[in-house]
Amino acid sequence: MPKKKPALKTRPAVLPGVSASPGIAIGKVFLMPDDHFKTEPRVIAETQIAPEIARLRNAIAGTRDELQRDGARTEKKIGKDNARIFEFHRLMLEDEYFLEEIIAVIRNQRLNAAAAFAEYLDRYAEQLGNKDKIFRERAADVRDIKRRVLQHLRGETTPFLEQVTEAVIVVARELTPSLTLASDRNKIKAFATDLGGKTSHAAILMRSYGIPAVVGLHHLTGMIKNDDRVIVDGDKGVVLVNPDRATLARYRIEKSKREAGIRRLGRLRDLPADTSDHRHLMLAANVEFADEVGAVLQHGATGIGLLRTEYLYLNSSTLPTEEEQYQEYHRIAAAVKPQPVIIRTMDLGADKCSPCLDIPPEANPMLGWRAIRISLEKPEMFNAQIKAILRANTDGNVKILLPMISAIPELEKALALIEKAQRELDHQRQKLAPKTEIGVMIEVPSAALMADAIAERVDFLSIGTNDLVQYLLAVDRGNDRIAHLYENLNPAVLRLIKSVIDAGHSRGVWVGMCGEMAADRLATPLLIGMGIDELSVSPFDVPEIKKIIRRTDFRDVQKLAQKALTFSTTKEIAELVRQYMRPRFKDISI
Ligand code: PEP
Ligand code: MG
């Protein structure tokens, strides 16, 4: 008999998680059983060894065919980039070395195929899970493959969602690409899961499908049963279990307001990000994975203000070649042209490690061997990336951005290497745009204080507040315990930003911002007032930030910013901005 679940309290439980895909959904729970995939280890007879190995080989072959079909289906529905994950899963199953190791366990330990396979993959997933965030998310891919092969070993081929007859909210231990594949809008309203992070492949797929998802809810599957009613709020990253009538009514209104808002925001797409008194701002989008490029244009951004290139280095034990990178950058540049794409050179290290770079453990990785520091120590690797970027600039819309610059000699070294790469390409008579602009991320306090000297040497500055705030306030950006101390509106942060903007302007270069603060609704009027030239935010934030810009009077917010800069606490500044915004932005939650 399955254990009875504890009854839920009547008051709605608001469970905080991580928003993986925006949107609000209200509906009944379909609980995806997890123990379904448990395997019992069994000792098999000598005569069973060969048939058991054959069964495993068949199951793997069947899974590979299924992955091919799923990839083709996904490609048809949401494009080639999104389908690549299934190809990646298929390739994992083609690795003979890995199969041989499992077969050796079946043979030597006389273990049944399902248990040998499951144990091997669990161990691999656990090893990945012990590493950094990106690897933890790759562990989800490994578990997904495990589930698929086990299903084949049991001869089950009917996807679980076929049991679903009405649209439901799927609650599962983990969001996986194969789960999301079944994401028929008519059957699945939203996902809520115990595990997972924002950058998992499945989360990216969900965003492409436009299905709300909240992940990282820890014990949700243990607290909930089939047919419970839940609200998944993918905007705020929370799930409400068995909400009371008042909460339900409030959310229904919120949901329809949101839908009407999206319809209205769609109309904003082709309008410029100009203030009401005609000061033009560039409003670009940040891209972390290539499959987000479509969303940039759909949401009306003026190009890509930050292309994080780390994804090319993750999941691989070898460095991406110049040619591979060139193909990728060129494809992206062609997709957004004539709008710009600002390609940031590799920013690995700290919380993003890759098997292709041997980064030894460090006591303080955030202050350690990362980003440009690695690039400068590995000039061949840097050269390949720079050449790929320069070559991709066939239409003049590609720019280079250097991360984590902390001193002028470091910048000069990077600039010299870029010049060398340019000369080499000239010798090879490569057809390049006459100039590729170079910018520096201002994300280290020393760079912020030296912004004038940096601006003299480059074409633009882009303020990376995610790191700048953590280094300035000495608050680890990933530490929940002290998250309340991480303040975009801290007076020290604002003063430093203002000085960077002024320094850039005094040297005739434009100054943008690509950290999360660029999408902080309360910061937007202040940033405009301080004279920021560009904001780069996640594609989904573009419409609302554009709305704020277009409804803002530059002269008003100049005064607002001046006043804010005289205050000495975050609270006073936040209150000042709220007072300014409340009457003007009733439809925006601040
Ligand atoms: C930043 O630090 O603000 C930034 C945009 O870079 P990342 O978040 O990739 O460190
Ligand atoms: Mg950074």
GROMACS .gro file of C-alpha atoms in nm, residues 186-429:
model
  244
  186ASN     CA    1  -0.367   2.160  -2.484
  187LYS     CA    2  -0.260   1.906  -2.224
  188ILE     CA    3  -0.004   2.084  -2.012
  189LYS     CA    4  -0.071   2.418  -1.854
  190ALA     CA    5   0.251   2.437  -1.655
  191PHE     CA    6   0.526   2.245  -1.485
  192ALA     CA    7   0.637   2.250  -1.123
  193THR     CA    8   0.933   2.041  -1.012
  194ASP     CA    9   1.141   1.960  -0.706
  195LEU     CA   10   1.476   1.990  -0.881
  196GLY     CA   11   1.622   2.200  -1.156
  197GLY     CA   12   1.755   2.540  -1.246
  198LYS     CA   13   1.688   2.820  -1.487
  199THR     CA   14   1.953   2.722  -1.735
  200SER     CA   15   1.864   2.354  -1.775
  201HIS     CA   16   1.787   2.245  -2.128
  202ALA     CA   17   1.433   2.159  -2.030
  203ALA     CA   18   1.377   2.510  -1.891
  204ILE     CA   19   1.497   2.660  -2.216
  205LEU     CA   20   1.259   2.434  -2.410
  206MET     CA   21   0.972   2.544  -2.187
  207ARG     CA   22   1.045   2.908  -2.254
  208SER     CA   23   1.041   2.836  -2.626
  209TYR     CA   24   0.702   2.662  -2.592
  210GLY     CA   25   0.575   2.948  -2.377
  211ILE     CA   26   0.467   2.709  -2.097
  212PRO     CA   27   0.508   2.847  -1.743
  213ALA     CA   28   0.742   2.651  -1.519
  214VAL     CA   29   0.872   2.682  -1.164
  215VAL     CA   30   1.159   2.453  -1.063
  216GLY     CA   31   1.372   2.397  -0.754
  217LEU     CA   32   1.071   2.357  -0.522
  218HIS     CA   33   1.255   2.091  -0.318
  219HIS     CA   34   0.977   1.877  -0.166
  220LEU     CA   35   0.673   1.962  -0.376
  221THR     CA   36   0.617   1.606  -0.502
  222GLY     CA   37   0.607   1.484  -0.143
  223MET     CA   38   0.346   1.742  -0.036
  224ILE     CA   39   0.099   1.709  -0.314
  225LYS     CA   40  -0.139   1.454  -0.464
  226ASN     CA   41  -0.320   1.409  -0.792
  227ASP     CA   42  -0.607   1.651  -0.849
  228ASP     CA   43  -0.491   1.905  -0.592
  229ARG     CA   44  -0.541   2.253  -0.729
  230VAL     CA   45  -0.233   2.469  -0.773
  231ILE     CA   46  -0.129   2.803  -0.912
  232VAL     CA   47   0.206   2.813  -1.090
  233ASP     CA   48   0.336   3.167  -1.100
  234GLY     CA   49   0.630   3.150  -1.340
  235ASP     CA   50   0.681   3.527  -1.319
  236LYS     CA   51   0.752   3.527  -0.949
  237GLY     CA   52   0.887   3.171  -0.929
  238VAL     CA   53   0.631   3.048  -0.675
  239VAL     CA   54   0.369   2.773  -0.655
  240LEU     CA   55   0.054   2.807  -0.446
  241VAL     CA   56  -0.097   2.481  -0.330
  242ASN     CA   57  -0.474   2.456  -0.279
  243PRO     CA   58  -0.527   2.832  -0.289
  244ASP     CA   59  -0.831   2.978  -0.113
  245ARG     CA   60  -1.108   3.145  -0.310
  246ALA     CA   61  -0.975   3.497  -0.267
  247THR     CA   62  -0.629   3.398  -0.387
  248LEU     CA   63  -0.778   3.214  -0.682
  249ALA     CA   64  -0.988   3.513  -0.778
  250ARG     CA   65  -0.688   3.746  -0.747
  251TYR     CA   66  -0.477   3.520  -0.967
  252ARG     CA   67  -0.751   3.483  -1.228
  253ILE     CA   68  -0.762   3.862  -1.260
  254GLU     CA   69  -0.383   3.880  -1.267
  255LYS     CA   70  -0.372   3.613  -1.538
  256SER     CA   71  -0.621   3.784  -1.766
  257LYS     CA   72  -0.452   4.122  -1.707
  258ARG     CA   73  -0.123   3.962  -1.798
  259GLU     CA   74  -0.265   3.813  -2.116
  260ALA     CA   75  -0.419   4.144  -2.219
  261GLY     CA   76  -0.088   4.310  -2.134
  262ILE     CA   77   0.103   4.071  -2.357
  263ARG     CA   78  -0.133   4.147  -2.644
  264ARG     CA   79  -0.070   4.520  -2.590
  265LEU     CA   80   0.305   4.475  -2.548
  266GLY     CA   81   0.311   4.294  -2.882
  267ARG     CA   82   0.213   4.621  -3.040
  268LEU     CA   83   0.520   4.783  -2.883
  269ARG     CA   84   0.749   4.546  -3.063
  270ASP     CA   85   0.832   4.764  -3.359
  271LEU     CA   86   0.838   5.094  -3.172
  272PRO     CA   87   1.170   5.250  -3.069
  273ALA     CA   88   1.285   5.267  -2.706
  274ASP     CA   89   1.258   5.648  -2.694
  275THR     CA   90   1.157   5.849  -2.391
  276SER     CA   91   0.846   6.065  -2.421
  277ASP     CA   92   1.074   6.365  -2.485
  278HIS     CA   93   1.263   6.177  -2.760
  279ARG     CA   94   1.584   6.064  -2.597
  280HIS     CA   95   1.675   5.743  -2.778
  281LEU     CA   96   1.799   5.440  -2.589
  282MET     CA   97   1.923   5.113  -2.730
  283LEU     CA   98   1.725   4.831  -2.574
  284ALA     CA   99   1.899   4.503  -2.649
  285ALA     CA  100   1.869   4.149  -2.514
  286ASN     CA  101   2.102   3.910  -2.333
  287VAL     CA  102   2.147   3.564  -2.478
  288GLU     CA  103   2.291   3.274  -2.285
  289PHE     CA  104   2.215   2.994  -2.529
  290ALA     CA  105   2.186   3.015  -2.906
  291ASP     CA  106   1.827   2.895  -2.898
  292GLU     CA  107   1.717   3.222  -2.737
  293VAL     CA  108   1.806   3.427  -3.046
  294GLY     CA  109   1.454   3.394  -3.192
  295ALA     CA  110   1.306   3.543  -2.874
  296VAL     CA  111   1.528   3.852  -2.908
  297LEU     CA  112   1.360   3.967  -3.225
  298GLN     CA  113   1.014   3.844  -3.125
  299HIS     CA  114   1.023   4.068  -2.820
  300GLY     CA  115   1.135   4.376  -3.010
  301ALA     CA  116   1.493   4.415  -2.887
  302THR     CA  117   1.746   4.611  -3.087
  303GLY     CA  118   1.989   4.324  -3.123
  304ILE     CA  119   2.193   4.133  -2.869
  305GLY     CA  120   2.363   4.343  -2.603
  306LEU     CA  121   2.538   4.043  -2.447
  307LEU     CA  122   2.599   3.707  -2.609
  308ARG     CA  123   2.743   3.486  -2.336
  309THR     CA  124   2.967   3.239  -2.519
  310GLU     CA  125   3.028   2.995  -2.233
  311TYR     CA  126   2.775   2.746  -2.369
  312LEU     CA  127   3.018   2.666  -2.650
  313TYR     CA  128   3.273   2.548  -2.396
  314LEU     CA  129   3.044   2.356  -2.163
  315ASN     CA  130   2.945   1.994  -2.224
  316SER     CA  131   3.264   1.930  -2.409
  317SER     CA  132   3.602   1.797  -2.317
  318THR     CA  133   3.768   1.979  -2.605
  319LEU     CA  134   3.787   2.350  -2.678
  320PRO     CA  135   3.558   2.475  -2.955
  321THR     CA  136   3.760   2.536  -3.271
  322GLU     CA  137   3.782   2.870  -3.451
  323GLU     CA  138   3.570   2.729  -3.733
  324GLU     CA  139   3.297   2.596  -3.500
  325GLN     CA  140   3.279   2.929  -3.324
  326TYR     CA  141   3.282   3.123  -3.650
  327GLN     CA  142   2.986   2.919  -3.780
  328GLU     CA  143   2.790   2.984  -3.460
  329TYR     CA  144   2.866   3.358  -3.436
  330HIS     CA  145   2.805   3.414  -3.804
  331ARG     CA  146   2.469   3.238  -3.790
  332ILE     CA  147   2.363   3.453  -3.493
  333ALA     CA  148   2.494   3.775  -3.650
  334ALA     CA  149   2.307   3.695  -3.971
  335ALA     CA  150   1.987   3.626  -3.776
  336VAL     CA  151   1.985   3.966  -3.602
  337LYS     CA  152   2.140   4.185  -3.870
  338PRO     CA  153   2.128   4.480  -3.922
  339GLN     CA  154   2.091   4.496  -3.543
  340PRO     CA  155   2.414   4.456  -3.346
  341VAL     CA  156   2.536   4.149  -3.163
  342ILE     CA  157   2.786   4.207  -2.886
  343ILE     CA  158   2.985   3.888  -2.838
  344ARG     CA  159   3.150   3.855  -2.499
  345THR     CA  160   3.468   3.653  -2.495
  346MET     CA  161   3.469   3.343  -2.277
  347ASP     CA  162   3.379   3.405  -1.911
  348LEU     CA  163   3.445   3.064  -1.760
  349GLY     CA  164   3.574   3.010  -1.409
  350ALA     CA  165   3.395   3.107  -1.086
  351ASP     CA  166   3.055   2.931  -1.106
  352LYS     CA  167   3.099   2.812  -1.466
  353CYS     CA  168   3.356   2.540  -1.517
  354SER     CA  169   3.410   2.329  -1.823
  355PRO     CA  170   3.581   1.995  -1.868
  356CYS     CA  171   3.773   2.148  -2.160
  357LEU     CA  172   3.958   2.381  -1.923
  358ASP     CA  173   4.147   2.238  -1.637
  359ILE     CA  174   4.050   2.486  -1.367
  360PRO     CA  175   4.188   2.367  -1.034
  361PRO     CA  176   3.972   2.412  -0.723
  362GLU     CA  177   4.025   2.753  -0.564
  363ALA     CA  178   3.944   2.893  -0.221
  364ASN     CA  179   3.774   3.200  -0.373
  365PRO     CA  180   3.677   3.117  -0.731
  366MET     CA  181   3.479   3.441  -0.773
  367LEU     CA  182   3.805   3.625  -0.714
  368GLY     CA  183   4.010   3.369  -0.895
  369TRP     CA  184   4.117   3.244  -1.232
  370ARG     CA  185   3.828   3.342  -1.453
  371ALA     CA  186   3.725   3.512  -1.777
  372ILE     CA  187   3.989   3.738  -1.934
  373ARG     CA  188   4.248   3.611  -1.686
  374ILE     CA  189   4.220   3.265  -1.840
  375SER     CA  190   4.204   3.402  -2.195
  376LEU     CA  191   4.527   3.597  -2.149
  377GLU     CA  192   4.707   3.294  -2.014
  378LYS     CA  193   4.586   3.083  -2.304
  379PRO     CA  194   4.658   3.309  -2.601
  380GLU     CA  195   4.592   3.035  -2.856
  381MET     CA  196   4.246   2.974  -2.720
  382PHE     CA  197   4.177   3.350  -2.711
  383ASN     CA  198   4.314   3.388  -3.064
  384ALA     CA  199   4.071   3.124  -3.195
  385GLN     CA  200   3.775   3.298  -3.033
  386ILE     CA  201   3.877   3.646  -3.147
  387LYS     CA  202   3.937   3.533  -3.505
  388ALA     CA  203   3.600   3.360  -3.510
  389ILE     CA  204   3.431   3.682  -3.392
  390LEU     CA  205   3.621   3.902  -3.639
  391ARG     CA  206   3.541   3.666  -3.924
  392ALA     CA  207   3.174   3.658  -3.828
  393ASN     CA  208   3.159   4.035  -3.872
  394THR     CA  209   3.092   4.025  -4.244
  395ASP     CA  210   2.808   4.277  -4.220
  396GLY     CA  211   2.955   4.518  -3.966
  397ASN     CA  212   2.707   4.438  -3.688
  398VAL     CA  213   2.937   4.234  -3.460
  399LYS     CA  214   3.118   4.382  -3.160
  400ILE     CA  215   3.359   4.228  -2.909
  401LEU     CA  216   3.311   4.259  -2.533
  402LEU     CA  217   3.587   4.179  -2.282
  403PRO     CA  218   3.476   4.046  -1.943
  404MET     CA  219   3.632   4.101  -1.599
  405ILE     CA  220   3.892   4.358  -1.701
  406SER     CA  221   4.037   4.489  -1.377
  407ALA     CA  222   4.341   4.697  -1.484
  408ILE     CA  223   4.474   4.888  -1.783
  409PRO     CA  224   4.775   4.661  -1.858
  410GLU     CA  225   4.534   4.366  -1.877
  411LEU     CA  226   4.319   4.556  -2.126
  412GLU     CA  227   4.622   4.654  -2.330
  413LYS     CA  228   4.736   4.297  -2.346
  414ALA     CA  229   4.393   4.187  -2.469
  415LEU     CA  230   4.385   4.468  -2.726
  416ALA     CA  231   4.730   4.369  -2.854
  417LEU     CA  232   4.612   4.009  -2.899
  418ILE     CA  233   4.302   4.127  -3.085
  419GLU     CA  234   4.522   4.339  -3.313
  420LYS     CA  235   4.747   4.041  -3.377
  421ALA     CA  236   4.446   3.822  -3.469
  422GLN     CA  237   4.324   4.096  -3.701
  423ARG     CA  238   4.667   4.113  -3.872
  424GLU     CA  239   4.674   3.737  -3.917
  425LEU     CA  240   4.334   3.742  -4.083
  426ASP     CA  241   4.443   4.033  -4.305
  427HIS     CA  242   4.739   3.823  -4.417
  428GLN     CA  243   4.505   3.539  -4.500
  429ARG     CA  244   4.308   3.795  -4.702
   0.00000   0.00000   0.00000
